[in-house]
Amino acid sequence: MTISDRPLTAMIGLPDGPPDCAAYGRAGGWQAVRRTLRDMTPDAVIDMVTASKLRGRGGAGFGTGQKWSFVPKDPAATRRKYLIANADEMEPGTFKDRMLLEGNPLQLIEGMIIAGYAIQAGHGVIFLRGEYHLALERLNRAIAEARQVGWLGENILGSGFGFEIHVHASGGRYICGEETALLTALEGRRAQPRSKPPFPQVGGLWGAPSVVNNVETLCNLPHIVTNGAEWFVSLGLGPDSGTKLYGVSGRVRRPGAWELPMGTPLREIVEDHAGGMRDGYRLRALLPGGASTAFLDVGQIDIPMDYGAVEKAGSRLGTGLAILLDDRTCPVGMLHNLEHFFAQESCGWCTPCRDGLPWVERLLNAIENGTGEPEDLDRLHDHARMLGPMGRTFCAHAPGAMAPLASGLKLFREDFDAHIRQRACPLRHAA
C-alpha cells in the first residue's frame, strides 16, 4: 500500500463503496501478499511484525509477533492450524471493526493471508458479530471474488501455500470476545472460557494450534509488510507504534471513529475530532476504552491515548473508543445500565460472576429507584474488591465489569449518597 499517515482508512468511504479486487490492487493492495509469499519466510514475517511493535487492538494489547511465536513449528504441528479473526465486536461503545469490515473487507483478507502464512495455517475463520448484516454481506462477496481471482485457495501465486477463509456469524454473546470462549462456540458448544494452559497457540480450535487476532490488528499487516517495521513505529507519537482507530460516543457534536497516531491526546480526540460537547452539556467523566474500563475524571483529559499512559492514569486503553458522561446524565443510572449488561452476559461458568454480577445489578437498581440503603454502598464496595482482581474468576468478564463500578464509587460518591438520602435520582427529580 502507498505510504500514508492513515493507512487503515485510506480506502474507506470511497464514492462507489468498498473496492473490488481490481480497484484494491490499483490502489496498492496485494503488494504485501506478493512480497510475503515470494520473498519472505514465515519466520521473517514474524520477525518483521515483532520489530514493528504491533500490539493487539482488541483490548489486551499483547504483542502480535510474540503471540505468533508461540505456535509450534515442528513438522507434526503443520498439518492443521487455524487463524481466527475476532470480529465479535460486542463491547458497548465500540464500533471500530465494523468500519473496517464494511469499508474495506479486502484489507482484512490480505492481512489474514499474511498472518496465516506466518503461522503456517491453511484455514482462516472470521468470527463475526451476528448483528453486522452489512459486514457479513460484504465479507462474503469479497471472499468469493478473492477466491475467484486466485488470492484464496490452493497454491497462491505458485508459492505452494494455500489458504481459505470462512465467515461464521455469531449467535450473539458478549463472552465470545474472550478468545477461548470464541473457540468453544466455533466448535458448536456453549460459549464458555477454557482453562489455560494449554493456550490456543498450542491447543485451540478442535485441539489444533490456533491464533485469534482482532480485526484491526490484522488490517495493519499489509501496511507493515509493504512499508516496513520502522515506518510503522514512526507513526506513533510515543512508546506505542502505528495508528489507532479512536472513537467517541456521548453528547458530543460529532460522535464517530477516526484513525489517528497512537498516543494522540484524549483532549484532541474529544474536542477536535468529536467537536467537543454539545451546547448545554459539560463533560464530567469518561470510560476511555469501552464499557469494561475504569472511569477517568475530566481532569485527566490531557493524557495521551496509549497503553502505558492510560494504565498509569488508572484505567486501560481497551478498544480506544471512549464513552463520555455529561453533567446531565446520572452516573448511578449509567452504572446500573452497564452492570445490567454485564450480568446478563455472564456465561454462568463460575459462581462469583454468575451470582455476583446480578447482585450488583439489583443493588444499583434499588439505589437508582429510591429504595437503596447506606449499607448497599458497602456491599457494592465488597463486590468490587472481591470480583475486581484478575484470577478470582475464570476469565476477565467480572473484573472488566468491576472496573467502571469501582472507579464510579470513588468518583461519584456524592451522587450515590444523594440517591439514598433523597430516595430518588436527583437528576430525574429535578427534571
CSV table of C-alpha atoms in Angstrom, one decimal:
chain,number,residue,atom,x,y,z
A,1,MET,CA,0.0,0.0,0.0
A,2,THR,CA,1.1,3.6,-0.5
A,3,ILE,CA,2.7,5.2,2.5
A,4,SER,CA,0.1,7.1,4.4
A,5,ASP,CA,-0.3,8.5,7.8
A,6,ARG,CA,-3.8,6.9,7.9
A,7,PRO,CA,-3.2,3.5,6.1
A,8,LEU,CA,-6.2,1.6,7.6
A,9,THR,CA,-8.8,4.0,6.4
A,10,ALA,CA,-7.2,5.3,3.1
A,11,MET,CA,-9.7,3.3,1.0
A,12,ILE,CA,-12.7,3.6,3.2
A,13,GLY,CA,-15.5,6.0,2.3
A,14,LEU,CA,-15.0,5.8,-1.5
A,15,PRO,CA,-17.9,7.1,-3.6
A,16,ASP,CA,-18.5,3.6,-5.1
A,17,GLY,CA,-18.3,1.7,-1.8
A,18,PRO,CA,-15.7,-0.9,-0.8
A,19,PRO,CA,-13.1,-1.6,-3.5
A,20,ASP,CA,-13.2,-4.8,-5.5
A,21,CYS,CA,-10.1,-6.8,-6.1
A,22,ALA,CA,-9.0,-4.8,-9.2
A,23,ALA,CA,-9.5,-1.4,-7.6
A,24,TYR,CA,-7.9,-2.6,-4.4
A,25,GLY,CA,-4.8,-3.7,-6.4
A,26,ARG,CA,-4.6,-0.4,-8.3
A,27,ALA,CA,-4.5,1.4,-5.0
A,28,GLY,CA,-1.6,-0.7,-3.8
A,29,GLY,CA,-3.4,-3.7,-2.4
A,30,TRP,CA,-2.0,-7.3,-2.7
A,31,GLN,CA,1.6,-5.9,-2.8
A,32,ALA,CA,2.2,-7.3,0.7
A,33,VAL,CA,0.9,-10.8,-0.1
A,34,ARG,CA,3.2,-10.9,-3.2
A,35,ARG,CA,6.2,-9.9,-1.1
A,36,THR,CA,5.3,-12.3,1.7
A,37,LEU,CA,4.8,-15.3,-0.4
A,38,ARG,CA,7.6,-14.7,-2.9
A,39,ASP,CA,10.4,-13.1,-0.8
A,40,MET,CA,9.8,-14.0,2.9
A,41,THR,CA,9.9,-17.0,5.1
A,42,PRO,CA,7.3,-17.4,7.8
A,43,ASP,CA,9.9,-16.6,10.5
A,44,ALA,CA,10.8,-13.4,8.6
A,45,VAL,CA,7.2,-12.3,8.7
A,46,ILE,CA,7.0,-12.9,12.4
A,47,ASP,CA,10.3,-11.1,13.0
A,48,MET,CA,9.1,-8.1,11.0
A,49,VAL,CA,5.8,-7.9,12.9
A,50,THR,CA,7.7,-8.2,16.2
A,51,ALA,CA,10.0,-5.4,15.2
A,52,SER,CA,7.0,-3.2,14.3
A,53,LYS,CA,5.8,-3.4,17.9
A,54,LEU,CA,2.3,-4.1,16.7
A,55,ARG,CA,0.1,-4.8,19.8
A,56,GLY,CA,-3.3,-6.4,19.7
A,57,ARG,CA,-6.0,-3.8,19.1
A,58,GLY,CA,-8.9,-5.8,20.7
A,59,GLY,CA,-8.2,-4.6,24.2
A,60,ALA,CA,-5.4,-6.7,25.8
A,61,GLY,CA,-2.6,-5.1,23.8
A,62,PHE,CA,-0.4,-8.2,23.7
A,63,GLY,CA,2.5,-8.2,21.2
A,64,THR,CA,1.3,-9.7,17.9
A,65,GLY,CA,4.6,-11.1,16.8
A,66,GLN,CA,5.2,-12.6,20.3
A,67,LYS,CA,1.8,-14.2,20.2
A,68,TRP,CA,2.5,-15.8,16.8
A,69,SER,CA,5.9,-17.1,18.1
A,70,PHE,CA,4.2,-19.5,20.5
A,71,VAL,CA,2.7,-21.5,17.7
A,72,PRO,CA,4.6,-24.8,17.4
A,73,LYS,CA,6.9,-25.1,14.3
A,74,ASP,CA,7.7,-28.8,14.4
A,75,PRO,CA,6.6,-30.7,11.2
A,76,ALA,CA,4.0,-32.7,13.1
A,77,ALA,CA,2.2,-29.4,14.0
A,78,THR,CA,2.0,-28.1,10.5
A,79,ARG,CA,-0.8,-30.5,9.4
A,80,ARG,CA,-3.7,-28.5,10.9
A,81,LYS,CA,-3.6,-24.9,12.2
A,82,TYR,CA,-6.2,-22.1,12.3
A,83,LEU,CA,-6.2,-18.4,12.2
A,84,ILE,CA,-9.3,-16.7,13.6
A,85,ALA,CA,-10.2,-13.0,13.1
A,86,ASN,CA,-12.2,-11.9,16.2
A,87,ALA,CA,-14.9,-9.6,14.7
A,88,ASP,CA,-17.4,-10.3,17.5
A,89,GLU,CA,-17.4,-6.6,18.4
A,90,MET,CA,-19.8,-6.6,21.3
A,91,GLU,CA,-18.1,-4.2,23.7
A,92,PRO,CA,-20.6,-1.4,24.5
A,93,GLY,CA,-19.5,1.8,22.9
A,94,THR,CA,-17.2,0.1,20.4
A,95,PHE,CA,-17.7,0.2,16.6
A,96,LYS,CA,-14.2,0.5,15.0
A,97,ASP,CA,-14.0,-3.0,13.5
A,98,ARG,CA,-17.4,-2.5,11.9
A,99,MET,CA,-16.0,0.4,10.0
A,100,LEU,CA,-13.1,-1.7,8.7
A,101,LEU,CA,-15.3,-4.7,7.8
A,102,GLU,CA,-17.9,-2.7,5.9
A,103,GLY,CA,-15.5,-0.2,4.4
A,104,ASN,CA,-12.7,-2.4,3.0
A,105,PRO,CA,-13.1,-6.1,3.7
A,106,LEU,CA,-10.2,-7.0,1.3
A,107,GLN,CA,-7.8,-5.3,3.6
A,108,LEU,CA,-8.7,-7.9,6.3
A,109,ILE,CA,-8.5,-10.7,3.8
A,110,GLU,CA,-5.0,-9.7,2.8
A,111,GLY,CA,-4.0,-9.4,6.4
A,112,MET,CA,-5.3,-12.8,7.2
A,113,ILE,CA,-3.4,-14.4,4.3
A,114,ILE,CA,-0.2,-12.8,5.7
A,115,ALA,CA,-0.9,-14.0,9.2
A,116,GLY,CA,-1.9,-17.4,8.0
A,117,TYR,CA,1.4,-17.8,6.1
A,118,ALA,CA,3.4,-16.6,9.2
A,119,ILE,CA,2.0,-19.3,11.4
A,120,GLN,CA,1.6,-21.8,8.5
A,121,ALA,CA,-2.2,-22.1,9.0
A,122,GLY,CA,-4.2,-23.2,6.0
A,123,HIS,CA,-7.6,-22.2,7.4
A,124,GLY,CA,-9.0,-18.9,8.5
A,125,VAL,CA,-12.3,-18.1,10.2
A,126,ILE,CA,-13.9,-14.7,10.6
A,127,PHE,CA,-16.0,-14.8,13.8
A,128,LEU,CA,-18.4,-12.0,13.1
A,129,ARG,CA,-21.0,-10.3,15.4
A,130,GLY,CA,-24.3,-11.6,14.3
A,131,GLU,CA,-25.9,-8.2,14.0
A,132,TYR,CA,-23.4,-7.0,11.5
A,133,HIS,CA,-25.5,-7.9,8.5
A,134,LEU,CA,-23.9,-5.4,6.0
A,135,ALA,CA,-20.5,-6.6,7.0
A,136,LEU,CA,-21.5,-10.2,6.5
A,137,GLU,CA,-22.7,-9.5,3.0
A,138,ARG,CA,-19.6,-7.5,2.0
A,139,LEU,CA,-17.2,-10.1,3.6
A,140,ASN,CA,-18.8,-13.0,1.7
A,141,ARG,CA,-18.8,-11.1,-1.5
A,142,ALA,CA,-15.1,-10.1,-1.1
A,143,ILE,CA,-14.1,-13.6,-0.1
A,144,ALA,CA,-15.9,-15.1,-3.2
A,145,GLU,CA,-14.2,-12.6,-5.5
A,146,ALA,CA,-10.7,-13.1,-3.9
A,147,ARG,CA,-11.2,-16.9,-4.3
A,148,GLN,CA,-12.3,-16.5,-7.9
A,149,VAL,CA,-9.2,-14.4,-9.0
A,150,GLY,CA,-6.7,-16.6,-7.1
A,151,TRP,CA,-6.0,-14.8,-3.9
A,152,LEU,CA,-7.5,-17.6,-1.8
A,153,GLY,CA,-7.4,-21.3,-2.4
A,154,GLU,CA,-4.5,-23.7,-3.1
A,155,ASN,CA,-1.0,-22.7,-4.2
A,156,ILE,CA,-1.5,-18.9,-4.1
A,157,LEU,CA,0.8,-17.2,-6.6
A,158,GLY,CA,2.5,-20.6,-7.2
A,159,SER,CA,4.1,-20.4,-3.8
A,160,GLY,CA,2.9,-23.8,-2.6
A,161,PHE,CA,1.0,-22.1,0.3
A,162,GLY,CA,-2.8,-22.4,0.3
A,163,PHE,CA,-5.3,-20.5,2.5
A,164,GLU,CA,-9.1,-20.5,2.7
A,165,ILE,CA,-11.4,-18.2,4.7
A,166,HIS,CA,-14.9,-18.9,6.1
A,167,VAL,CA,-17.2,-16.5,7.9
A,168,HIS,CA,-19.1,-17.5,11.0
A,169,ALA,CA,-21.9,-15.3,12.2
A,170,SER,CA,-22.1,-15.4,16.0
A,171,GLY,CA,-25.2,-16.2,17.9
A,172,GLY,CA,-24.7,-13.1,19.9
A,173,ARG,CA,-22.9,-13.4,23.2
A,174,TYR,CA,-20.5,-10.9,24.7
A,175,ILE,CA,-18.4,-13.7,26.2
A,176,CYS,CA,-17.4,-14.8,22.7
A,177,GLY,CA,-14.9,-11.8,22.7
A,178,GLU,CA,-12.8,-14.0,25.1
A,179,GLU,CA,-10.7,-16.0,22.7
A,180,THR,CA,-11.2,-19.4,24.3
A,181,ALA,CA,-15.0,-19.0,24.6
A,182,LEU,CA,-14.9,-18.0,20.9
A,183,LEU,CA,-13.1,-21.2,20.0
A,184,THR,CA,-15.6,-23.2,22.0
A,185,ALA,CA,-18.5,-21.5,20.2
A,186,LEU,CA,-16.9,-22.3,16.9
A,187,GLU,CA,-16.9,-26.0,17.8
A,188,GLY,CA,-20.6,-25.8,18.3
A,189,ARG,CA,-20.7,-25.9,22.0
A,190,ARG,CA,-21.8,-23.4,24.7
A,191,ALA,CA,-19.6,-20.3,24.7
A,192,GLN,CA,-17.6,-20.7,27.9
A,193,PRO,CA,-13.9,-19.9,28.5
A,194,ARG,CA,-11.4,-22.7,28.8
A,195,SER,CA,-8.7,-23.4,31.3
A,196,LYS,CA,-5.2,-22.3,30.4
A,197,PRO,CA,-2.8,-24.0,29.7
A,198,PRO,CA,-3.0,-25.2,27.0
A,199,PHE,CA,-3.1,-21.8,25.4
A,200,PRO,CA,-4.8,-21.6,22.0
A,201,GLN,CA,-1.5,-21.3,20.1
A,202,VAL,CA,-0.8,-24.9,21.2
A,203,GLY,CA,-4.2,-26.4,21.6
A,204,GLY,CA,-7.0,-24.2,20.2
A,205,LEU,CA,-9.8,-24.9,17.7
A,206,TRP,CA,-10.6,-28.7,17.8
A,207,GLY,CA,-7.3,-29.1,19.7
A,208,ALA,CA,-5.1,-27.7,16.9
A,209,PRO,CA,-2.7,-24.8,17.2
A,210,SER,CA,-4.8,-21.6,16.7
A,211,VAL,CA,-4.2,-17.8,16.8
A,212,VAL,CA,-7.0,-15.4,17.5
A,213,ASN,CA,-6.3,-11.8,16.4
A,214,ASN,CA,-8.6,-8.7,16.4
A,215,VAL,CA,-9.8,-7.3,13.0
A,216,GLU,CA,-7.9,-4.0,13.4
A,217,THR,CA,-4.7,-5.9,14.3
A,218,LEU,CA,-4.9,-8.0,11.2
A,219,CYS,CA,-5.7,-5.0,9.0
A,220,ASN,CA,-2.3,-3.4,9.9
A,221,LEU,CA,-0.3,-6.3,8.5
A,222,PRO,CA,-0.4,-5.4,4.8
A,223,HIS,CA,0.9,-1.9,5.6
A,224,ILE,CA,3.7,-3.2,7.8
A,225,VAL,CA,4.9,-5.7,5.2
A,226,THR,CA,4.8,-3.2,2.4
A,227,ASN,CA,6.3,-0.2,4.2
A,228,GLY,CA,8.5,-1.8,6.8
A,229,ALA,CA,8.6,-2.1,10.6
A,230,GLU,CA,10.5,1.2,11.1
A,231,TRP,CA,7.8,3.1,9.1
A,232,PHE,CA,5.1,1.6,11.4
A,233,VAL,CA,7.0,2.5,14.5
A,234,SER,CA,7.4,6.1,13.3
A,235,LEU,CA,3.6,6.6,13.0
A,236,GLY,CA,3.2,6.5,16.8
A,237,LEU,CA,3.6,9.6,18.9
A,238,GLY,CA,5.0,7.8,22.0
A,239,PRO,CA,6.2,4.4,23.0
A,240,ASP,CA,3.5,2.5,21.1
A,241,SER,CA,3.6,2.2,17.3
A,242,GLY,CA,1.3,2.7,14.4
A,243,THR,CA,-2.1,4.3,14.1
A,244,LYS,CA,-5.2,3.5,16.1
A,245,LEU,CA,-8.9,3.8,15.4
A,246,TYR,CA,-10.2,6.0,18.2
A,247,GLY,CA,-13.8,6.9,18.8
A,248,VAL,CA,-16.2,8.9,20.9
A,249,SER,CA,-19.8,8.3,21.8
A,250,GLY,CA,-22.0,10.5,24.1
A,251,ARG,CA,-23.3,14.0,23.8
A,252,VAL,CA,-20.7,15.4,21.5
A,253,ARG,CA,-21.2,17.3,18.3
A,254,ARG,CA,-19.7,14.7,16.0
A,255,PRO,CA,-19.7,11.2,17.5
A,256,GLY,CA,-17.7,8.7,15.4
A,257,ALA,CA,-14.4,7.0,14.9
A,258,TRP,CA,-11.1,8.3,13.4
A,259,GLU,CA,-7.7,6.8,12.5
A,260,LEU,CA,-5.1,8.8,14.4
A,261,PRO,CA,-1.5,8.3,15.5
A,262,MET,CA,-1.2,6.0,18.5
A,263,GLY,CA,-0.7,8.3,21.5
A,264,THR,CA,-3.0,11.1,20.3
A,265,PRO,CA,-4.1,13.2,23.4
A,266,LEU,CA,-7.6,12.4,24.6
A,267,ARG,CA,-8.4,16.1,24.6
A,268,GLU,CA,-7.7,16.3,20.8
A,269,ILE,CA,-9.9,13.3,20.1
A,270,VAL,CA,-12.8,14.8,22.1
A,271,GLU,CA,-12.5,18.4,21.2
A,272,ASP,CA,-11.0,18.5,17.7
A,273,HIS,CA,-12.4,15.3,16.1
A,274,ALA,CA,-15.6,14.8,18.0
A,275,GLY,CA,-16.3,18.6,18.1
A,276,GLY,CA,-16.5,18.9,21.8
A,277,MET,CA,-19.6,18.7,24.0
A,278,ARG,CA,-22.9,19.8,22.6
A,279,ASP,CA,-24.3,23.1,23.8
A,280,GLY,CA,-25.7,22.9,27.3
A,281,TYR,CA,-23.7,19.9,28.3
A,282,ARG,CA,-20.4,19.7,30.2
A,283,LEU,CA,-18.0,16.7,30.3
A,284,ARG,CA,-17.9,15.1,33.7
A,285,ALA,CA,-16.0,11.8,33.2
A,286,LEU,CA,-15.4,9.1,30.6
A,287,LEU,CA,-14.7,5.5,30.0
A,288,PRO,CA,-11.6,5.6,27.7
A,289,GLY,CA,-11.8,2.2,26.0
A,290,GLY,CA,-15.3,0.8,26.2
A,291,ALA,CA,-17.6,-0.3,29.0
A,292,SER,CA,-15.1,-2.6,30.8
A,293,THR,CA,-12.6,0.2,31.5
A,294,ALA,CA,-12.4,2.4,34.6
A,295,PHE,CA,-13.7,5.9,34.6
A,296,LEU,CA,-11.3,8.8,34.1
A,297,ASP,CA,-12.1,12.2,35.6
A,298,VAL,CA,-12.4,15.2,33.4
A,299,GLY,CA,-9.2,16.5,34.9
A,300,GLN,CA,-7.3,13.6,33.2
A,301,ILE,CA,-8.4,14.6,29.6
A,302,ASP,CA,-4.9,15.7,28.6
A,303,ILE,CA,-3.4,12.2,28.8
A,304,PRO,CA,-2.1,10.5,25.6
A,305,MET,CA,-4.2,7.6,24.5
A,306,ASP,CA,-1.6,4.9,24.6
A,307,TYR,CA,-1.4,1.7,26.7
A,308,GLY,CA,1.1,2.9,29.3
A,309,ALA,CA,-0.3,6.4,29.8
A,310,VAL,CA,-3.9,5.3,30.3
A,311,GLU,CA,-2.9,2.5,32.6
A,312,LYS,CA,-0.8,5.0,34.7
A,313,ALA,CA,-3.9,7.1,34.9
A,314,GLY,CA,-5.8,4.2,36.5
A,315,SER,CA,-7.7,2.7,33.6
A,316,ARG,CA,-7.0,0.8,30.3
A,317,LEU,CA,-6.8,1.8,26.7
A,318,GLY,CA,-9.1,-1.1,25.8
A,319,THR,CA,-10.6,-0.7,22.4
A,320,GLY,CA,-9.7,3.0,22.3
A,321,LEU,CA,-13.4,4.2,21.9
A,322,ALA,CA,-14.4,6.5,24.7
A,323,ILE,CA,-17.9,6.7,26.3
A,324,LEU,CA,-18.5,10.2,27.7
A,325,LEU,CA,-20.5,11.0,30.7
A,326,ASP,CA,-22.0,14.5,30.8
A,327,ASP,CA,-23.3,16.6,33.7
A,328,ARG,CA,-27.0,16.0,32.8
A,329,THR,CA,-26.7,12.2,32.8
A,330,CYS,CA,-27.0,10.3,36.1
A,331,PRO,CA,-23.8,8.3,36.8
A,332,VAL,CA,-25.7,5.9,39.0
A,333,GLY,CA,-28.1,5.2,36.2
A,334,MET,CA,-25.2,4.8,33.8
A,335,LEU,CA,-23.5,2.3,36.1
A,336,HIS,CA,-26.8,0.4,36.5
A,337,ASN,CA,-27.2,0.1,32.8
A,338,LEU,CA,-23.6,-1.1,32.4
A,339,GLU,CA,-23.9,-3.7,35.2
A,340,HIS,CA,-27.2,-4.9,33.9
A,341,PHE,CA,-25.5,-5.7,30.6
A,342,PHE,CA,-22.6,-7.5,32.3
A,343,ALA,CA,-24.9,-9.5,34.5
A,344,GLN,CA,-26.9,-10.5,31.5
A,345,GLU,CA,-23.9,-11.5,29.5
A,346,SER,CA,-22.2,-13.7,32.1
A,347,CYS,CA,-21.7,-17.2,30.7
A,348,GLY,CA,-22.6,-18.7,34.1
A,349,TRP,CA,-19.5,-20.8,34.4
A,350,CYS,CA,-18.1,-19.6,37.7
A,351,THR,CA,-20.1,-18.7,40.9
A,352,PRO,CA,-18.6,-15.2,41.6
A,353,CYS,CA,-19.5,-13.9,38.2
A,354,ARG,CA,-22.8,-15.8,37.7
A,355,ASP,CA,-24.2,-14.8,41.2
A,356,GLY,CA,-22.2,-11.7,42.0
A,357,LEU,CA,-23.0,-9.6,38.9
A,358,PRO,CA,-26.8,-9.9,39.2
A,359,TRP,CA,-26.5,-9.0,42.9
A,360,VAL,CA,-24.6,-5.8,41.9
A,361,GLU,CA,-27.2,-5.0,39.3
A,362,ARG,CA,-30.0,-5.4,41.9
A,363,LEU,CA,-28.2,-3.1,44.4
A,364,LEU,CA,-27.7,-0.4,41.7
A,365,ASN,CA,-31.3,-0.8,40.6
A,366,ALA,CA,-32.5,-0.2,44.2
A,367,ILE,CA,-30.3,2.9,44.7
A,368,GLU,CA,-31.4,4.4,41.3
A,369,ASN,CA,-35.1,3.8,42.0
A,370,GLY,CA,-35.1,5.2,45.6
A,371,THR,CA,-35.1,2.0,47.7
A,372,GLY,CA,-31.4,1.8,48.4
A,373,GLU,CA,-29.9,1.9,51.9
A,374,PRO,CA,-26.5,3.3,53.1
A,375,GLU,CA,-25.2,-0.3,53.7
A,376,ASP,CA,-25.7,-1.1,50.0
A,377,LEU,CA,-22.7,1.0,49.2
A,378,ASP,CA,-20.6,-1.2,51.4
A,379,ARG,CA,-21.9,-4.3,49.6
A,380,LEU,CA,-21.0,-2.7,46.2
A,381,HIS,CA,-17.5,-1.9,47.5
A,382,ASP,CA,-17.2,-5.5,48.7
A,383,HIS,CA,-18.2,-6.9,45.3
A,384,ALA,CA,-15.7,-4.6,43.5
A,385,ARG,CA,-13.0,-5.7,45.9
A,386,MET,CA,-13.7,-9.4,45.6
A,387,LEU,CA,-14.5,-9.6,41.9
A,388,GLY,CA,-12.2,-6.9,40.5
A,389,PRO,CA,-8.7,-8.5,40.8
A,390,MET,CA,-7.8,-10.9,38.0
A,391,GLY,CA,-7.5,-14.6,39.0
A,392,ARG,CA,-10.6,-14.7,41.2
A,393,THR,CA,-12.9,-15.7,38.4
A,394,PHE,CA,-12.5,-18.0,35.4
A,395,CYS,CA,-12.0,-15.2,32.9
A,396,ALA,CA,-11.8,-11.4,32.7
A,397,HIS,CA,-15.5,-10.8,32.4
A,398,ALA,CA,-16.2,-10.0,36.1
A,399,PRO,CA,-13.0,-7.9,36.6
A,400,GLY,CA,-14.0,-5.9,33.5
A,401,ALA,CA,-17.4,-5.4,34.9
A,402,MET,CA,-16.0,-4.1,38.2
A,403,ALA,CA,-13.7,-1.5,36.5
A,404,PRO,CA,-16.4,1.1,35.9
A,405,LEU,CA,-18.1,0.2,39.2
A,406,ALA,CA,-15.0,0.5,41.5
A,407,SER,CA,-14.0,3.8,39.8
A,408,GLY,CA,-17.6,5.1,39.8
A,409,LEU,CA,-18.0,4.5,43.5
A,410,LYS,CA,-15.0,6.8,44.1
A,411,LEU,CA,-15.8,9.5,41.6
A,412,PHE,CA,-19.5,9.7,42.2
A,413,ARG,CA,-19.9,9.1,45.9
A,414,GLU,CA,-21.9,12.3,46.4
A,415,ASP,CA,-24.4,11.1,43.7
A,416,PHE,CA,-24.8,7.7,45.4
A,417,ASP,CA,-25.4,9.4,48.8
A,418,ALA,CA,-27.9,11.8,47.3
A,419,HIS,CA,-29.9,9.0,45.7
A,420,ILE,CA,-30.1,7.2,49.1
A,421,ARG,CA,-30.8,10.4,51.1
A,422,GLN,CA,-33.5,11.7,48.7
A,423,ARG,CA,-35.0,8.3,47.9
A,424,ALA,CA,-34.9,9.2,44.2
A,425,CYS,CA,-32.5,10.1,41.4
A,426,PRO,CA,-31.7,13.8,41.9
A,427,LEU,CA,-31.4,14.5,38.2
A,428,ARG,CA,-34.7,12.8,37.4
A,429,HIS,CA,-36.4,14.6,40.3
A,430,ALA,CA,-35.0,18.0,39.1
A,431,ALA,CA,-36.4,17.3,35.6
